[in-house]
PDB file of C-alpha atoms and ligand atoms in Angstrom:
ATOM      1  CA  MET A  20       0.000   0.000   0.000  1.00 56.00           C
ATOM      2  CA  PRO A  21       1.674   3.276  -1.059  1.00 59.00           C
ATOM      3  CA  SER A  22       2.026   5.810   1.765  1.00 86.00           C
ATOM      4  CA  LYS A  23       1.005   8.711  -0.457  1.00 96.00           C
ATOM      5  CA  ARG A  24      -2.471   8.784  -1.974  1.00 98.00           C
ATOM      6  CA  LEU A  25      -1.396   9.638  -5.543  1.00 98.00           C
ATOM      7  CA  GLU A  26       2.003   7.932  -5.755  1.00 97.00           C
ATOM      8  CA  GLY A  27       2.875   7.206  -9.392  1.00 95.00           C
ATOM      9  CA  LYS A  28      -0.184   9.009 -10.795  1.00 98.00           C
ATOM     10  CA  THR A  29       0.106  11.735 -13.421  1.00 98.00           C
ATOM     11  CA  ALA A  30      -2.063  14.824 -13.020  1.00 98.00           C
ATOM     12  CA  ILE A  31      -2.647  17.835 -15.262  1.00 99.00           C
ATOM     13  CA  VAL A  32      -3.812  20.999 -13.488  1.00 99.00           C
ATOM     14  CA  THR A  33      -5.006  23.963 -15.551  1.00 99.00           C
ATOM     15  CA  GLY A  34      -4.829  27.471 -14.127  1.00 98.00           C
ATOM     16  CA  ALA A  35      -2.050  26.381 -11.770  1.00 98.00           C
ATOM     17  CA  SER A  36      -0.234  29.732 -11.737  1.00 98.00           C
ATOM     18  CA  ARG A  37      -2.096  31.135  -8.712  1.00 98.00           C
ATOM     19  CA  GLY A  38      -5.100  30.844  -6.378  1.00 98.00           C
ATOM     20  CA  ILE A  39      -7.020  27.595  -6.146  1.00 98.00           C
ATOM     21  CA  GLY A  40      -5.114  25.867  -8.986  1.00 98.00           C
ATOM     22  CA  ARG A  41      -1.760  26.534  -7.340  1.00 98.00           C
ATOM     23  CA  GLU A  42      -3.013  25.071  -4.049  1.00 98.00           C
ATOM     24  CA  ILE A  43      -4.418  22.003  -5.834  1.00 98.00           C
ATOM     25  CA  ALA A  44      -1.040  21.463  -7.526  1.00 98.00           C
ATOM     26  CA  LEU A  45       0.836  21.739  -4.210  1.00 98.00           C
ATOM     27  CA  LEU A  46      -1.485  19.242  -2.504  1.00 98.00           C
ATOM     28  CA  LEU A  47      -1.426  16.693  -5.355  1.00 98.00           C
ATOM     29  CA  ALA A  48       2.383  16.960  -5.406  1.00 98.00           C
ATOM     30  CA  ARG A  49       2.543  16.374  -1.639  1.00 97.00           C
ATOM     31  CA  GLU A  50       0.496  13.212  -2.241  1.00 98.00           C
ATOM     32  CA  GLY A  51       3.103  11.956  -4.712  1.00 97.00           C
ATOM     33  CA  ALA A  52       1.587  12.864  -8.110  1.00 98.00           C
ATOM     34  CA  ASN A  53       3.701  13.651 -11.167  1.00 98.00           C
ATOM     35  CA  LEU A  54       2.374  17.006 -12.236  1.00 98.00           C
ATOM     36  CA  VAL A  55       1.847  18.937 -15.423  1.00 98.00           C
ATOM     37  CA  LEU A  56       1.276  22.581 -14.550  1.00 98.00           C
ATOM     38  CA  THR A  57      -0.451  24.798 -17.085  1.00 98.00           C
ATOM     39  CA  ALA A  58      -1.570  28.442 -17.308  1.00 98.00           C
ATOM     40  CA  ARG A  59      -0.615  31.385 -19.521  1.00 98.00           C
ATOM     41  CA  ASN A  60       1.952  32.731 -17.061  1.00 98.00           C
ATOM     42  CA  LEU A  61       4.915  30.357 -17.535  1.00 98.00           C
ATOM     43  CA  GLU A  62       7.137  32.234 -15.074  1.00 98.00           C
ATOM     44  CA  ALA A  63       4.684  31.649 -12.223  1.00 98.00           C
ATOM     45  CA  LEU A  64       4.437  27.950 -13.159  1.00 98.00           C
ATOM     46  CA  GLU A  65       8.210  27.566 -13.148  1.00 98.00           C
ATOM     47  CA  ALA A  66       8.439  29.195  -9.720  1.00 98.00           C
ATOM     48  CA  LEU A  67       5.797  26.751  -8.444  1.00 98.00           C
ATOM     49  CA  ALA A  68       7.610  23.792 -10.049  1.00 98.00           C
ATOM     50  CA  ALA A  69      10.839  24.818  -8.272  1.00 98.00           C
ATOM     51  CA  GLU A  70       8.932  25.066  -4.970  1.00 98.00           C
ATOM     52  CA  ILE A  71       7.488  21.579  -5.451  1.00 98.00           C
ATOM     53  CA  GLU A  72      10.906  20.122  -6.306  1.00 97.00           C
ATOM     54  CA  GLN A  73      12.534  21.812  -3.309  1.00 97.00           C
ATOM     55  CA  ALA A  74       9.878  20.299  -1.060  1.00 96.00           C
ATOM     56  CA  GLY A  75      10.915  16.832  -2.295  1.00 94.00           C
ATOM     57  CA  GLY A  76       8.286  16.329  -4.999  1.00 92.00           C
ATOM     58  CA  VAL A  77       8.887  15.156  -8.570  1.00 91.00           C
ATOM     59  CA  LYS A  78       9.818  18.203 -10.714  1.00 95.00           C
ATOM     60  CA  PRO A  79       6.626  19.104 -12.613  1.00 98.00           C
ATOM     61  CA  LEU A  80       6.423  19.692 -16.336  1.00 98.00           C
ATOM     62  CA  CYS A  81       5.391  23.301 -17.033  1.00 98.00           C
ATOM     63  CA  PHE A  82       3.374  24.054 -20.143  1.00 98.00           C
ATOM     64  CA  SER A  83       2.268  27.526 -21.168  1.00 98.00           C
ATOM     65  CA  LEU A  84      -1.328  27.188 -22.307  1.00 98.00           C
ATOM     66  CA  ASP A  85      -4.331  29.295 -23.099  1.00 98.00           C
ATOM     67  CA  VAL A  86      -7.147  26.758 -22.636  1.00 98.00           C
ATOM     68  CA  LYS A  87      -9.091  28.387 -25.478  1.00 98.00           C
ATOM     69  CA  ASN A  88      -6.487  27.139 -27.957  1.00 98.00           C
ATOM     70  CA  ALA A  89      -7.533  23.667 -29.192  1.00 98.00           C
ATOM     71  CA  GLU A  90      -4.223  22.914 -30.928  1.00 98.00           C
ATOM     72  CA  LYS A  91      -2.188  23.741 -27.829  1.00 98.00           C
ATOM     73  CA  VAL A  92      -4.500  21.618 -25.690  1.00 98.00           C
ATOM     74  CA  GLU A  93      -3.828  18.612 -27.948  1.00 98.00           C
ATOM     75  CA  GLU A  94      -0.100  19.386 -27.680  1.00 98.00           C
ATOM     76  CA  LEU A  95      -0.424  19.400 -23.887  1.00 98.00           C
ATOM     77  CA  ALA A  96      -1.949  15.902 -23.948  1.00 98.00           C
ATOM     78  CA  ASP A  97       0.802  14.652 -26.316  1.00 98.00           C
ATOM     79  CA  LYS A  98       3.612  16.164 -24.228  1.00 98.00           C
ATOM     80  CA  THR A  99       2.181  14.677 -21.030  1.00 98.00           C
ATOM     81  CA  LEU A 100       1.940  11.257 -22.643  1.00 98.00           C
ATOM     82  CA  ASP A 101       5.507  11.522 -24.007  1.00 98.00           C
ATOM     83  CA  LYS A 102       6.922  12.334 -20.587  1.00 97.00           C
ATOM     84  CA  TYR A 103       4.819  10.252 -18.199  1.00 97.00           C
ATOM     85  CA  LYS A 104       3.290   7.602 -20.530  1.00 98.00           C
ATOM     86  CA  ARG A 105      -0.177   8.099 -19.020  1.00 98.00           C
ATOM     87  CA  VAL A 106      -2.660  10.683 -17.758  1.00 98.00           C
ATOM     88  CA  ASP A 107      -4.509   9.645 -14.615  1.00 98.00           C
ATOM     89  CA  ILE A 108      -6.007  12.933 -13.426  1.00 99.00           C
ATOM     90  CA  LEU A 109      -7.179  16.128 -15.125  1.00 99.00           C
ATOM     91  CA  VAL A 110      -8.203  19.116 -13.015  1.00 99.00           C
ATOM     92  CA  ASN A 111      -9.999  21.744 -15.105  1.00 99.00           C
ATOM     93  CA  ASN A 112      -9.520  24.782 -12.908  1.00 98.00           C
ATOM     94  CA  ALA A 113      -8.644  27.650 -15.286  1.00 98.00           C
ATOM     95  CA  GLY A 114     -11.331  30.297 -15.091  1.00 98.00           C
ATOM     96  CA  VAL A 115     -12.086  33.992 -15.418  1.00 98.00           C
ATOM     97  CA  THR A 116     -14.834  36.456 -14.524  1.00 97.00           C
ATOM     98  CA  LYS A 117     -15.984  39.465 -16.544  1.00 97.00           C
ATOM     99  CA  ASP A 118     -18.854  40.682 -14.393  1.00 96.00           C
ATOM    100  CA  GLY A 119     -21.463  43.204 -15.449  1.00 97.00           C
ATOM    101  CA  LEU A 120     -25.176  43.781 -15.625  1.00 97.00           C
ATOM    102  CA  PHE A 121     -26.795  41.511 -18.176  1.00 98.00           C
ATOM    103  CA  VAL A 122     -28.388  44.204 -20.358  1.00 98.00           C
ATOM    104  CA  ARG A 123     -25.013  45.917 -20.726  1.00 98.00           C
ATOM    105  CA  MET A 124     -22.952  42.754 -21.149  1.00 98.00           C
ATOM    106  CA  THR A 125     -20.758  42.899 -24.228  1.00 98.00           C
ATOM    107  CA  GLU A 126     -20.447  39.995 -26.610  1.00 98.00           C
ATOM    108  CA  SER A 127     -16.695  39.910 -26.000  1.00 98.00           C
ATOM    109  CA  ASP A 128     -17.178  39.585 -22.196  1.00 98.00           C
ATOM    110  CA  TRP A 129     -19.666  36.780 -22.831  1.00 98.00           C
ATOM    111  CA  ASP A 130     -17.295  34.999 -25.235  1.00 98.00           C
ATOM    112  CA  GLU A 131     -14.190  35.397 -23.065  1.00 98.00           C
ATOM    113  CA  VAL A 132     -15.871  33.784 -20.042  1.00 99.00           C
ATOM    114  CA  LEU A 133     -17.679  31.008 -21.929  1.00 99.00           C
ATOM    115  CA  ASP A 134     -14.639  30.212 -24.077  1.00 99.00           C
ATOM    116  CA  THR A 135     -12.265  30.032 -21.113  1.00 99.00           C
ATOM    117  CA  ASN A 136     -14.445  28.407 -18.468  1.00 98.00           C
ATOM    118  CA  LEU A 137     -16.585  26.066 -20.561  1.00 99.00           C
ATOM    119  CA  LYS A 138     -14.980  25.533 -23.955  1.00 99.00           C
ATOM    120  CA  GLY A 139     -11.529  25.349 -22.323  1.00 99.00           C
ATOM    121  CA  ALA A 140     -12.749  22.559 -20.043  1.00 99.00           C
ATOM    122  CA  PHE A 141     -14.369  20.772 -23.003  1.00 99.00           C
ATOM    123  CA  LEU A 142     -11.127  20.911 -25.033  1.00 98.00           C
ATOM    124  CA  CYS A 143      -9.012  19.589 -22.162  1.00 99.00           C
ATOM    125  CA  MET A 144     -11.505  16.832 -21.333  1.00 98.00           C
ATOM    126  CA  ARG A 145     -11.723  15.739 -24.963  1.00 98.00           C
ATOM    127  CA  ALA A 146      -7.943  15.616 -25.329  1.00 98.00           C
ATOM    128  CA  VAL A 147      -7.312  13.492 -22.223  1.00 98.00           C
ATOM    129  CA  SER A 148     -10.462  11.362 -22.460  1.00 98.00           C
ATOM    130  CA  LYS A 149      -9.051   9.474 -25.429  1.00 96.00           C
ATOM    131  CA  ILE A 150      -5.970   8.556 -23.400  1.00 98.00           C
ATOM    132  CA  MET A 151      -7.965   7.677 -20.280  1.00 98.00           C
ATOM    133  CA  MET A 152     -10.391   5.491 -22.258  1.00 98.00           C
ATOM    134  CA  LYS A 153      -7.472   3.481 -23.653  1.00 98.00           C
ATOM    135  CA  GLN A 154      -6.042   3.127 -20.139  1.00 98.00           C
ATOM    136  CA  ARG A 155      -9.476   2.081 -18.848  1.00 98.00           C
ATOM    137  CA  ALA A 156      -8.870   4.492 -15.977  1.00 98.00           C
ATOM    138  CA  GLY A 157      -8.965   8.191 -15.287  1.00 98.00           C
ATOM    139  CA  LYS A 158     -10.344  10.912 -13.056  1.00 99.00           C
ATOM    140  CA  ILE A 159     -11.541  14.259 -14.355  1.00 99.00           C
ATOM    141  CA  ILE A 160     -12.358  16.975 -11.844  1.00 99.00           C
ATOM    142  CA  ASN A 161     -13.996  20.173 -13.084  1.00 99.00           C
ATOM    143  CA  ILE A 162     -13.970  23.292 -10.942  1.00 99.00           C
ATOM    144  CA  ALA A 163     -17.471  24.738 -11.217  1.00 99.00           C
ATOM    145  CA  SER A 164     -18.988  27.258  -8.763  1.00 98.00           C
ATOM    146  CA  VAL A 165     -22.057  27.551  -6.565  1.00 98.00           C
ATOM    147  CA  ILE A 166     -22.977  30.401  -8.934  1.00 98.00           C
ATOM    148  CA  GLY A 167     -23.517  27.717 -11.585  1.00 98.00           C
ATOM    149  CA  LEU A 168     -26.115  26.131  -9.281  1.00 98.00           C
ATOM    150  CA  VAL A 169     -28.070  29.192  -8.171  1.00 98.00           C
ATOM    151  CA  GLY A 170     -27.127  32.066 -10.521  1.00 98.00           C
ATOM    152  CA  ASN A 171     -26.012  35.549  -9.508  1.00 96.00           C
ATOM    153  CA  ALA A 172     -26.990  39.058 -10.581  1.00 96.00           C
ATOM    154  CA  GLY A 173     -24.085  40.614 -12.480  1.00 96.00           C
ATOM    155  CA  GLN A 174     -22.572  37.251 -13.399  1.00 97.00           C
ATOM    156  CA  ALA A 175     -24.821  35.900 -16.173  1.00 98.00           C
ATOM    157  CA  ASN A 176     -21.855  34.877 -18.324  1.00 98.00           C
ATOM    158  CA  TYR A 177     -19.979  33.273 -15.413  1.00 98.00           C
ATOM    159  CA  ALA A 178     -23.102  31.503 -14.089  1.00 98.00           C
ATOM    160  CA  ALA A 179     -23.879  30.131 -17.562  1.00 99.00           C
ATOM    161  CA  SER A 180     -20.306  28.863 -17.944  1.00 99.00           C
ATOM    162  CA  LYS A 181     -20.368  27.133 -14.553  1.00 99.00           C
ATOM    163  CA  ALA A 182     -23.847  25.651 -15.032  1.00 99.00           C
ATOM    164  CA  GLY A 183     -22.536  24.438 -18.391  1.00 99.00           C
ATOM    165  CA  ILE A 184     -19.566  22.774 -16.747  1.00 99.00           C
ATOM    166  CA  ILE A 185     -21.885  20.935 -14.365  1.00 99.00           C
ATOM    167  CA  ALA A 186     -24.033  19.633 -17.247  1.00 99.00           C
ATOM    168  CA  LEU A 187     -20.876  18.727 -19.168  1.00 99.00           C
ATOM    169  CA  THR A 188     -19.567  16.829 -16.126  1.00 99.00           C
ATOM    170  CA  LYS A 189     -22.751  14.762 -15.811  1.00 99.00           C
ATOM    171  CA  SER A 190     -23.019  14.024 -19.538  1.00 99.00           C
ATOM    172  CA  VAL A 191     -19.409  12.908 -19.925  1.00 99.00           C
ATOM    173  CA  ALA A 192     -19.649  10.898 -16.685  1.00 99.00           C
ATOM    174  CA  LYS A 193     -22.518   8.956 -18.289  1.00 99.00           C
ATOM    175  CA  GLU A 194     -20.562   8.393 -21.520  1.00 98.00           C
ATOM    176  CA  LEU A 195     -17.247   7.355 -19.986  1.00 98.00           C
ATOM    177  CA  GLY A 196     -18.315   5.444 -16.866  1.00 98.00           C
ATOM    178  CA  SER A 197     -18.125   2.091 -18.631  1.00 98.00           C
ATOM    179  CA  ARG A 198     -14.428   2.791 -19.381  1.00 98.00           C
ATOM    180  CA  ASN A 199     -13.728   3.580 -15.724  1.00 98.00           C
ATOM    181  CA  VAL A 200     -13.195   7.261 -16.498  1.00 99.00           C
ATOM    182  CA  LEU A 201     -14.862   9.114 -13.630  1.00 99.00           C
ATOM    183  CA  VAL A 202     -15.940  12.731 -14.012  1.00 99.00           C
ATOM    184  CA  ASN A 203     -16.970  14.948 -11.112  1.00 99.00           C
ATOM    185  CA  ALA A 204     -17.184  18.634 -10.271  1.00 99.00           C
ATOM    186  CA  VAL A 205     -16.280  20.712  -7.245  1.00 99.00           C
ATOM    187  CA  ALA A 206     -18.387  23.839  -6.765  1.00 99.00           C
ATOM    188  CA  PRO A 207     -16.615  26.310  -4.483  1.00 98.00           C
ATOM    189  CA  GLY A 208     -18.448  29.103  -2.722  1.00 98.00           C
ATOM    190  CA  PHE A 209     -16.552  32.243  -1.722  1.00 97.00           C
ATOM    191  CA  ILE A 210     -12.835  31.424  -1.618  1.00 98.00           C
ATOM    192  CA  GLU A 211     -10.196  34.052  -0.811  1.00 97.00           C
ATOM    193  CA  THR A 212      -8.136  34.473  -4.002  1.00 96.00           C
ATOM    194  CA  GLU A 213      -7.257  37.234  -6.500  1.00 94.00           C
ATOM    195  CA  MET A 214     -10.576  36.518  -8.238  1.00 92.00           C
ATOM    196  CA  THR A 215     -12.582  37.557  -5.164  1.00 93.00           C
ATOM    197  CA  GLN A 216     -10.169  40.247  -3.865  1.00 91.00           C
ATOM    198  CA  ALA A 217     -11.659  42.857  -6.187  1.00 86.00           C
ATOM    199  CA  LEU A 218     -15.093  42.722  -4.492  1.00 88.00           C
ATOM    200  CA  ALA A 219     -16.189  45.803  -2.529  1.00 91.00           C
ATOM    201  CA  PRO A 220     -16.129  45.383   1.307  1.00 93.00           C
ATOM    202  CA  GLU A 221     -19.937  45.838   1.474  1.00 94.00           C
ATOM    203  CA  ALA A 222     -20.418  43.025  -1.062  1.00 91.00           C
ATOM    204  CA  LYS A 223     -18.087  40.788   0.971  1.00 94.00           C
ATOM    205  CA  ASP A 224     -20.000  41.553   4.201  1.00 95.00           C
ATOM    206  CA  LYS A 225     -23.252  40.603   2.497  1.00 94.00           C
ATOM    207  CA  ILE A 226     -21.796  37.297   1.271  1.00 95.00           C
ATOM    208  CA  LEU A 227     -20.343  36.537   4.715  1.00 96.00           C
ATOM    209  CA  LYS A 228     -23.784  36.888   6.291  1.00 97.00           C
ATOM    210  CA  ALA A 229     -25.054  34.176   3.890  1.00 97.00           C
ATOM    211  CA  ILE A 230     -22.378  31.643   4.924  1.00 98.00           C
ATOM    212  CA  PRO A 231     -23.593  29.488   7.864  1.00 98.00           C
ATOM    213  CA  VAL A 232     -20.084  28.677   9.132  1.00 98.00           C
ATOM    214  CA  GLY A 233     -19.328  32.423   9.276  1.00 97.00           C
ATOM    215  CA  PHE A 234     -16.033  32.581   7.375  1.00 97.00           C
ATOM    216  CA  PHE A 235     -14.703  32.547   3.818  1.00 97.00           C
ATOM    217  CA  GLY A 236     -13.037  29.484   2.334  1.00 98.00           C
ATOM    218  CA  LYS A 237      -9.365  29.079   1.498  1.00 98.00           C
ATOM    219  CA  PRO A 238      -7.899  27.530  -1.670  1.00 98.00           C
ATOM    220  CA  ALA A 239      -6.771  24.570   0.484  1.00 98.00           C
ATOM    221  CA  ASP A 240     -10.422  23.760   1.296  1.00 98.00           C
ATOM    222  CA  VAL A 241     -11.123  23.275  -2.412  1.00 98.00           C
ATOM    223  CA  ALA A 242      -7.876  21.357  -2.931  1.00 99.00           C
ATOM    224  CA  GLN A 243      -8.877  18.760  -0.293  1.00 98.00           C
ATOM    225  CA  ALA A 244     -12.129  18.005  -2.154  1.00 99.00           C
ATOM    226  CA  VAL A 245     -10.183  17.678  -5.409  1.00 99.00           C
ATOM    227  CA  LEU A 246      -7.719  15.299  -3.761  1.00 98.00           C
ATOM    228  CA  PHE A 247     -10.570  13.087  -2.593  1.00 98.00           C
ATOM    229  CA  LEU A 248     -12.030  12.933  -6.110  1.00 99.00           C
ATOM    230  CA  ALA A 249      -8.583  12.269  -7.596  1.00 99.00           C
ATOM    231  CA  SER A 250      -7.768   9.475  -5.141  1.00 98.00           C
ATOM    232  CA  GLU A 251      -8.736   5.808  -5.001  1.00 98.00           C
ATOM    233  CA  GLU A 252     -11.144   6.658  -2.191  1.00 98.00           C
ATOM    234  CA  SER A 253     -13.707   7.966  -4.696  1.00 98.00           C
ATOM    235  CA  ASN A 254     -13.646   5.049  -7.144  1.00 98.00           C
ATOM    236  CA  PHE A 255     -17.437   4.576  -7.020  1.00 98.00           C
ATOM    237  CA  ILE A 256     -18.319   8.251  -7.445  1.00 99.00           C
ATOM    238  CA  THR A 257     -19.034   9.838 -10.820  1.00 99.00           C
ATOM    239  CA  GLY A 258     -21.218  12.625 -12.211  1.00 99.00           C
ATOM    240  CA  GLN A 259     -21.404  14.387  -8.839  1.00 99.00           C
ATOM    241  CA  VAL A 260     -20.979  17.969  -7.700  1.00 98.00           C
ATOM    242  CA  ILE A 261     -19.367  18.559  -4.309  1.00 98.00           C
ATOM    243  CA  THR A 262     -20.012  22.058  -2.978  1.00 98.00           C
ATOM    244  CA  VAL A 263     -17.245  23.549  -0.836  1.00 98.00           C
ATOM    245  CA  ASP A 264     -18.962  26.682   0.441  1.00 98.00           C
ATOM    246  CA  GLY A 265     -19.390  26.645   4.231  1.00 98.00           C
ATOM    247  CA  GLY A 266     -23.055  25.781   3.722  1.00 98.00           C
ATOM    248  CA  MET A 267     -23.938  28.828   1.600  1.00 98.00           C
ATOM    249  CA  VAL A 268     -25.914  26.786  -0.954  1.00 98.00           C
ATOM    250  CA  MET A 269     -27.972  23.790   0.107  1.00 97.00           C
ATOM    251  CA  LEU A 270     -30.117  22.312  -2.624  1.00 92.00           C
TER     252      LEU A 270
HETATM  253  P1  LIG B 325      -7.561  33.207  -9.997  1.00 84.15           P
HETATM  254  O1  LIG B 325      -6.776  33.432  -8.763  1.00 84.15           O
HETATM  255  O2  LIG B 325      -7.967  34.367 -10.822  1.00 84.15           O
HETATM  256  O3  LIG B 325      -6.776  32.140 -10.917  1.00 84.15           O
HETATM  257  C1  LIG B 325      -7.282  31.766 -12.169  1.00 84.15           C
HETATM  258  C2  LIG B 325      -6.331  30.803 -12.833  1.00 84.15           C
HETATM  259  O4  LIG B 325      -6.851  30.506 -14.135  1.00 84.15           O
HETATM  260  C3  LIG B 325      -4.943  31.398 -13.010  1.00 84.15           C
HETATM  261  O5  LIG B 325      -3.987  30.413 -12.767  1.00 84.15           O
HETATM  262  C4  LIG B 325      -4.937  31.812 -14.487  1.00 84.15           C
HETATM  263  O6  LIG B 325      -3.610  31.714 -14.982  1.00 84.15           O
HETATM  264  C5  LIG B 325      -5.823  30.731 -15.109  1.00 84.15           C
HETATM  265  N1  LIG B 325      -6.405  31.163 -16.371  1.00 84.15           N
HETATM  266  C6  LIG B 325      -7.265  32.178 -16.595  1.00 84.15           C
HETATM  267  N2  LIG B 325      -7.547  32.267 -17.906  1.00 84.15           N
HETATM  268  C7  LIG B 325      -6.862  31.272 -18.528  1.00 84.15           C
HETATM  269  C8  LIG B 325      -6.742  30.840 -19.862  1.00 84.15           C
HETATM  270  N3  LIG B 325      -7.393  31.444 -20.867  1.00 84.15           N
HETATM  271  N4  LIG B 325      -5.948  29.775 -20.152  1.00 84.15           N
HETATM  272  C9  LIG B 325      -5.296  29.147 -19.161  1.00 84.15           C
HETATM  273  N5  LIG B 325      -5.350  29.507 -17.861  1.00 84.15           N
HETATM  274  C10 LIG B 325      -6.129  30.556 -17.555  1.00 84.15           C
HETATM  275  O7  LIG B 325      -8.910  32.427  -9.675  1.00 84.15           O
HETATM  276  P2  LIG B 325      -9.276  31.351  -8.537  1.00 84.15           P
HETATM  277  O8  LIG B 325     -10.130  32.051  -7.550  1.00 84.15           O
HETATM  278  O9  LIG B 325      -8.089  30.596  -8.096  1.00 84.15           O
HETATM  279  O10 LIG B 325     -10.269  30.409  -9.383  1.00 84.15           O
HETATM  280  C11 LIG B 325      -9.900  29.142  -9.874  1.00 84.15           C
HETATM  281  C12 LIG B 325     -11.150  28.416 -10.340  1.00 84.15           C
HETATM  282  O11 LIG B 325     -12.069  28.321  -9.265  1.00 84.15           O
HETATM  283  C13 LIG B 325     -11.890  29.148 -11.461  1.00 84.15           C
HETATM  284  O12 LIG B 325     -12.430  28.221 -12.375  1.00 84.15           O
HETATM  285  C14 LIG B 325     -13.010  29.860 -10.718  1.00 84.15           C
HETATM  286  O13 LIG B 325     -14.110  30.124 -11.542  1.00 84.15           O
HETATM  287  C15 LIG B 325     -13.330  28.838  -9.643  1.00 84.15           C
HETATM  288  N6  LIG B 325     -13.994  29.401  -8.487  1.00 84.15           N
HETATM  289  C16 LIG B 325     -13.418  30.328  -7.689  1.00 84.15           C
HETATM  290  C17 LIG B 325     -14.119  30.830  -6.593  1.00 84.15           C
HETATM  291  C18 LIG B 325     -13.529  31.847  -5.657  1.00 84.15           C
HETATM  292  O14 LIG B 325     -14.268  32.280  -4.746  1.00 84.15           O
HETATM  293  N7  LIG B 325     -12.281  32.227  -5.791  1.00 84.15           N
HETATM  294  C19 LIG B 325     -15.406  30.385  -6.336  1.00 84.15           C
HETATM  295  C20 LIG B 325     -15.986  29.445  -7.183  1.00 84.15           C
HETATM  296  C21 LIG B 325     -15.266  28.952  -8.245  1.00 84.15           C
HETATM  297  P3  LIG B 325      -2.944  32.691 -16.068  1.00 84.15           P
HETATM  298  O15 LIG B 325      -3.522  34.053 -15.838  1.00 84.15           O
HETATM  299  O16 LIG B 325      -1.496  32.571 -15.785  1.00 84.15           O
HETATM  300  O17 LIG B 325      -3.329  32.093 -17.387  1.00 84.15           O
END
């Protein structure tokens, strides 16, 4: 029995340059995974790879990637296969917000969010699914949001992208279950990262009042849920959404 939960497994993490993705990468590395770190900011990925290596982990492969670019996504899958010979885990975490009132929402803000959050996840899932199906094993974890479950004024594009990711998760889980490729989503609530830093203090106070546990989440809280879904402990779980939100949304 290996002492680390992901010893010998290969994991791709998108949006690993900061925030939740960075924390997921650090935790998966601590659990013994061979990592492929991707985001647009290669410098930040290389700094994270050095940190992981210094802490005794396997030096990750860093790959500069805009998830909207289908060709580069295919290249990512090829490079991962070349280096590690398999892909066991994909964490689709890359995401953006371009908030604004619906009636004033520009087409470019709609496209940027949908293309990054939803199409990006689709492209990455499609590229690794072929490999995972051949292996007859794989775990895909999509980072959604509670906003995709309940909607939010000022975030129509973001909510649509995250609701889309949840529907995508369930559909692909149904298609790939027979090949032992398990697909689940994690839906964080309010997590303290750069993405949420920009919110006005009054908006943050209002959100805090809606969280039963009375505090905001940390990237590590999301990473622990991802680790569970990436590990052998979740081998009978597919097509599910785990909310990590301090009880903010209970459906
Ligand atoms: P963040 O700090 O803004 O980090 C976003 C990450 O996504 C960065 O690593 C960024 O890297 C990457 N990224 C953005 N656009 C990309 C693109 N086109 N191609 C590749 N990578 C891209 O955000 P976060 O709070 O950690 O959020 C991570 C995920 O959790 C997102 O999917 C977000 O929607 C979700 N989430 C967050 C919260 C929250 O409260 N923070 C709540 C619910 C869900 P580069 O800029 O280097 O490309």
